XYZ file of C-alpha atoms in Angstrom:
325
model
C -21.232 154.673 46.876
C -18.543 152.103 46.622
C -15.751 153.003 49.091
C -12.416 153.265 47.673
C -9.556 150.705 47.265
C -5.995 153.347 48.375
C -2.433 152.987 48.180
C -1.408 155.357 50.557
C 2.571 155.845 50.250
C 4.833 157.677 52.480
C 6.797 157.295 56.101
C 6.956 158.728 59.661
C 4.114 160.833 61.116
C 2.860 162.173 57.510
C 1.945 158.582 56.965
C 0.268 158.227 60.271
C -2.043 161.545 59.684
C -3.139 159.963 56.204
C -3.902 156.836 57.110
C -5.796 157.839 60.355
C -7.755 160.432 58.174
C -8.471 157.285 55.648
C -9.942 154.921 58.199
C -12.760 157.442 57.757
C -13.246 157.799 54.260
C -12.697 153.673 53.630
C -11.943 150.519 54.862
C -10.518 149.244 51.716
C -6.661 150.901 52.649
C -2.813 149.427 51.599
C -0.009 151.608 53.180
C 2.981 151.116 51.830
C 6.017 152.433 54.184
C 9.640 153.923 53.304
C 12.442 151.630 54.730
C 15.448 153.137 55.165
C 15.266 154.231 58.541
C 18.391 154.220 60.424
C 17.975 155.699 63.655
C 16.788 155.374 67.014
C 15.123 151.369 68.301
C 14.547 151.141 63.996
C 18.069 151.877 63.382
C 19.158 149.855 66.740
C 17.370 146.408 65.608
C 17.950 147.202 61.666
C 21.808 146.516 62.300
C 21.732 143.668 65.291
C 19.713 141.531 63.585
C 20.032 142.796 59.188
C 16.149 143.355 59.284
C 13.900 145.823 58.148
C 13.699 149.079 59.951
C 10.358 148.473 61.667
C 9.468 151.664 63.109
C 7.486 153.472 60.453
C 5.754 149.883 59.667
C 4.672 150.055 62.876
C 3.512 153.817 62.903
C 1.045 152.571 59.962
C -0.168 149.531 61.909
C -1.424 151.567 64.842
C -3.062 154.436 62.657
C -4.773 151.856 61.122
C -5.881 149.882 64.592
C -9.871 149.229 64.779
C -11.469 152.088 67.135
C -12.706 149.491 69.558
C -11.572 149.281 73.312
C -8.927 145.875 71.885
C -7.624 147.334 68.896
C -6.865 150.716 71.118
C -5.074 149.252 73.689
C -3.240 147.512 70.949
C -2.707 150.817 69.669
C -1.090 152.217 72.497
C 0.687 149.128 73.577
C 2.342 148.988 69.947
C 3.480 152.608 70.628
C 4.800 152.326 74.247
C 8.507 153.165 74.443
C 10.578 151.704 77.497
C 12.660 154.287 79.285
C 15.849 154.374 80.142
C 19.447 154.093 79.446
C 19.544 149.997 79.095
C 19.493 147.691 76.270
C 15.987 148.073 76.217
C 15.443 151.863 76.636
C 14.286 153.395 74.026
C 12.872 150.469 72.182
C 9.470 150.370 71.421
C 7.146 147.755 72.228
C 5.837 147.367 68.970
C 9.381 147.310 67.164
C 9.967 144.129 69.044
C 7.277 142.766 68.329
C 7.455 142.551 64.781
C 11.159 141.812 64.857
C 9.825 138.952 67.202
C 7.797 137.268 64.766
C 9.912 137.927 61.505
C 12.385 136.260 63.210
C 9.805 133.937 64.072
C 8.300 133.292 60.701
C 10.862 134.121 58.471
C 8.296 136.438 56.647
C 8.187 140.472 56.987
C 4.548 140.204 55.008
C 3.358 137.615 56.993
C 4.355 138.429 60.077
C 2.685 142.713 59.554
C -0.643 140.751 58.279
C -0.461 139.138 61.740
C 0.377 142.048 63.973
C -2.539 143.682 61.242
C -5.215 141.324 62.828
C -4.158 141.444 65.932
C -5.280 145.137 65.945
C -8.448 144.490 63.998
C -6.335 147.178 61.079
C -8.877 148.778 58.595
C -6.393 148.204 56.358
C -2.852 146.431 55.371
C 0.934 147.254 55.795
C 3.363 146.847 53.745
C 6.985 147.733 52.844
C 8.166 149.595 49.968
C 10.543 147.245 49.496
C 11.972 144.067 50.589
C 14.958 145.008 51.872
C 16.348 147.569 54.089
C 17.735 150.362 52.338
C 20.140 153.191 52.582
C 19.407 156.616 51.072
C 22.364 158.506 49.726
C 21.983 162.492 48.823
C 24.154 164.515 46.908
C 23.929 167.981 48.984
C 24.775 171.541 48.872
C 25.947 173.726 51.989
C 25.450 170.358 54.305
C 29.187 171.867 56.001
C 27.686 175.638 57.158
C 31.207 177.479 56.903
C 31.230 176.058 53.097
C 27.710 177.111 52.121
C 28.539 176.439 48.175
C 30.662 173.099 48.751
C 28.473 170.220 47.278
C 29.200 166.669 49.067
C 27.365 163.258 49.828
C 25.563 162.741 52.700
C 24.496 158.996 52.849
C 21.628 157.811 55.830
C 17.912 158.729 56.363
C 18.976 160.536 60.089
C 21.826 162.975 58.200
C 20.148 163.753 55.372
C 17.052 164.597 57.479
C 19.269 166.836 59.694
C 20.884 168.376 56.830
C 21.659 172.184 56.982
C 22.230 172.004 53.516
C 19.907 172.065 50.067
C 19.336 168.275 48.927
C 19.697 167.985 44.954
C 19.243 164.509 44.012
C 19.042 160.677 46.201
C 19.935 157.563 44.934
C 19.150 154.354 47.145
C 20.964 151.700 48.180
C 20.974 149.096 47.111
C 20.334 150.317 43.433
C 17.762 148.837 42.145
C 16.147 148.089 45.570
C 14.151 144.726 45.910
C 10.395 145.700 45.359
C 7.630 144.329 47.584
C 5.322 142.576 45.159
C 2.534 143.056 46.871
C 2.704 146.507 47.447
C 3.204 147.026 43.755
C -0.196 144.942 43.167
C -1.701 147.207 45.467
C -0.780 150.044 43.408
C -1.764 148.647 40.404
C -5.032 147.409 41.742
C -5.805 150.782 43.244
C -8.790 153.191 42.833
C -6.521 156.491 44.384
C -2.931 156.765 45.000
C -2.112 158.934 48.071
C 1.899 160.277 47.750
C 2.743 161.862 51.094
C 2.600 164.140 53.127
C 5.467 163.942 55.400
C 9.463 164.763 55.325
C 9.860 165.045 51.529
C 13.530 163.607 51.059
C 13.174 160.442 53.620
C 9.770 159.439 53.471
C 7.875 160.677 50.221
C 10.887 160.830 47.810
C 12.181 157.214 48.051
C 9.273 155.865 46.494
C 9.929 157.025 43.551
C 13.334 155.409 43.228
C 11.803 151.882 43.674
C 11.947 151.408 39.711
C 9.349 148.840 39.953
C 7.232 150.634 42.141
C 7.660 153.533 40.050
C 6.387 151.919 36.857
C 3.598 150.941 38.782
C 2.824 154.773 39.800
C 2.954 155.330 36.343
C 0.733 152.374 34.806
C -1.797 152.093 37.303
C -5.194 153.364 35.901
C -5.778 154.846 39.673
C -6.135 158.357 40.317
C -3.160 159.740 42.239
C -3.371 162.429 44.558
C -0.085 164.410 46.251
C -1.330 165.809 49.405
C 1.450 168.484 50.748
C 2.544 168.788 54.101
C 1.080 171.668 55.965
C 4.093 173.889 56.550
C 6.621 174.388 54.071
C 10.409 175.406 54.742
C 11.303 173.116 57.520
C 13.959 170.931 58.417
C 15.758 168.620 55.447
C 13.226 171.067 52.596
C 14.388 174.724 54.434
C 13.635 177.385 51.708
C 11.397 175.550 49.345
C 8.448 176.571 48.539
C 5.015 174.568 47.983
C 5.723 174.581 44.070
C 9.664 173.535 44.728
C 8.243 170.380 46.295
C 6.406 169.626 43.226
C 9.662 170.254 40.500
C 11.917 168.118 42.757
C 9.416 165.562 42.065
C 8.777 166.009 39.019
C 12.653 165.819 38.849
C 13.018 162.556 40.154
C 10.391 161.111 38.028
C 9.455 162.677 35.008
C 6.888 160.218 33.615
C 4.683 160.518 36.687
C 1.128 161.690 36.104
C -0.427 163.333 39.251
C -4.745 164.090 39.298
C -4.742 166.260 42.269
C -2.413 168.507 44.461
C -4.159 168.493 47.989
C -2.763 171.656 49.500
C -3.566 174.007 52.758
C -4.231 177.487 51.662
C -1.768 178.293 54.398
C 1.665 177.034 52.514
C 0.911 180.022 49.675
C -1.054 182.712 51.815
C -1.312 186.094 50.203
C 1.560 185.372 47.591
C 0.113 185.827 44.280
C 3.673 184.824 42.873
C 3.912 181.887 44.916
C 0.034 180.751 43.832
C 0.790 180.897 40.643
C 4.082 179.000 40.551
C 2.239 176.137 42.445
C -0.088 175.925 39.662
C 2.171 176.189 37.007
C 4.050 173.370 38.673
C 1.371 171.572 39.339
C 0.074 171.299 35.721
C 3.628 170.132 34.459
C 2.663 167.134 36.432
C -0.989 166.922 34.543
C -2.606 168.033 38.058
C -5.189 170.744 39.468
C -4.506 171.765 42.761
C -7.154 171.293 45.463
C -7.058 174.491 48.317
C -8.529 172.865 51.643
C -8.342 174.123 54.852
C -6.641 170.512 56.426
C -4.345 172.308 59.538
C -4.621 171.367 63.016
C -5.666 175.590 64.190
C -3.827 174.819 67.327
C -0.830 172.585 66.189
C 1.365 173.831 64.188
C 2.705 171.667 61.298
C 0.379 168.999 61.671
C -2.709 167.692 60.122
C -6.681 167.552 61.521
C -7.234 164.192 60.873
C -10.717 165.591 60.634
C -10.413 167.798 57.999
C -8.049 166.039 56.043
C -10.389 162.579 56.652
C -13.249 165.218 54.368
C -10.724 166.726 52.024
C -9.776 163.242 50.923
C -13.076 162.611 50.994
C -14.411 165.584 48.748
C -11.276 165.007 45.862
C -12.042 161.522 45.201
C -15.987 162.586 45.207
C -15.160 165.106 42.779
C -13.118 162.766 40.589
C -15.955 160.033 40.196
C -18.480 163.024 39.236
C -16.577 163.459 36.044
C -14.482 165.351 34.515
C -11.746 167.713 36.393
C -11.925 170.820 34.091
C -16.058 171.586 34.138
């Protein structure tokens, strides 16, 4: 069977698990990365030099790295953070790397296709946009003693830190400069793969990329949302699996999903909660797809394993024909 052509969209370590559980299912892989980072060696070298925050970029690069003995110890030499309290502590290795040759070439594209072959990637990198970007997020409770108080919080690191209930982002600037080649890749894809990974700063800001967006919309792909593993955490605390889906659905109404890839674990025993993720889940046009895809002895993360033959089994079950038998 033909192996699929994926746009795999998303940030952070949710990207990462995808795209290391894709190198097994295909070779034929685009990952296209949130950029609005603002913290840590990203944040650091996104305001010396006015570049793009290269951290998560780089995240994708060495999921993607070739299994062979070179494109390994390109992995881990991508990854390696220098310690201490210096200008250099806390950078990693990799960041400055592709910093190096942006500067260098005067091309972000060019210069992740080169950092790409240089770790024999199954697959290529790109941004979700052109530009660095700033996410803004109009929030509820984000000051505990004024739990009903609704204010802005503006940057990726405070939003993701947020005590507070996130009920709308905006990016800036508005309309962001799309990366035309990751909108080809969306267009040109046989499955589009939304998340998992921290919902508000690294799933969510896709869809406010209008031309990327419109893409997600036109492309005669399949698109798949896989869910994170473990719901109520961090910048999503007390949504459920099926809140998830209506704060996408939300955000962009005229998005058609296919599948819903989702650990029996986020809905357990709750009938109610089963239900509403189904319910939700059709308002987007989708069926939801129950695989076991936890690490058993992490939690919160992903088997790359299992998730490498849950992927595998959707898309399987899409070419076979029709969803509803």
């Amino acid at each position: 069977m033909k192996r699929p052509a994926v746009a795999a969209l998303g940030g952070g370590h949710g990207l990462f698990a995808s795209l290391e559980a894709l190198r097994l299912v295909t070779d034929q892989i685009t990952a296209i990365v949130t950029v609005a980072d603002d913290g840590g060696s990203s944040g650091r070298l996104r305001e010396e030099y006015d570049i793009l925050p290269p951290g998560d970029l780089r995240m994708a690069l060495a999921a993607l790295c070739d299994n062979s003995e070179w494109g390994i110890a390109w992995r881990d030499a991508l990854q390696h953070r220098f310690p201490g309290e210096g200008p250099m502590g806390g950078h990693a290795l990799g960041n400055l790397i592709i910093a190096g040759l942006w500067d260098s070439l005067g091309d972000p594209i060019k210069g992740l296709d080169m950092v790409g072959r240089l770790l024999s990637a199954r697959g290529r990198v790109l941004p979700m946009s052109m530009q660095p970007l700033r996410i803004d997020a109009t929030v509820r409770g984000a000051d505990p003693e004024k739990p009903e108080e609704v204010q802005e919080v503006s940057g990726q690191v405070a939003i993701a830190q947020t005590p507070g209930q996130v009920l709308n982002l905006r990016l800036f600037p508005d309309p962001p400069q799309p990366c035309k080649e990751a909108v080809d890749a969306v267009l040109d894809a046989d499955w589009v793969i939304l998340g998992p990974g921290s919902w508000f700063t690294s799933v969510m800001p896709h869809l406010l990329v209008p031309d990327l967006l419109d893409a997600l919309v036109m492309t005669k792909a399949k698109r798949m949302l896989a869910l994170n593993v473990q719901m109520d955490t961090g910048e999503t605390a007390g949504f459920s699996a099926s809140d998830h889906l209506e704060v996408l659905r939300a955000h962009a109404p005229a998005l058609h999903l296919d599948a819903v890839l989702a650990d029996p674990g986020v809905i357990g025993d709750d009938e109610r909660a089963l239900h509403a993720l189904e319910t939700s889940a059709a308002a987007l046009g989708a069926e939801v797809v129950y695989k076991h895809v936890a690490d058993p002895d992490t939690a919160g993360v992903h088997d790359t394993l299992r998730l490498a033959t849950a992927y595998r089994d959707v898309m399987e079950r899409s070419s076979r024909g029709p969803r509803h038998q």
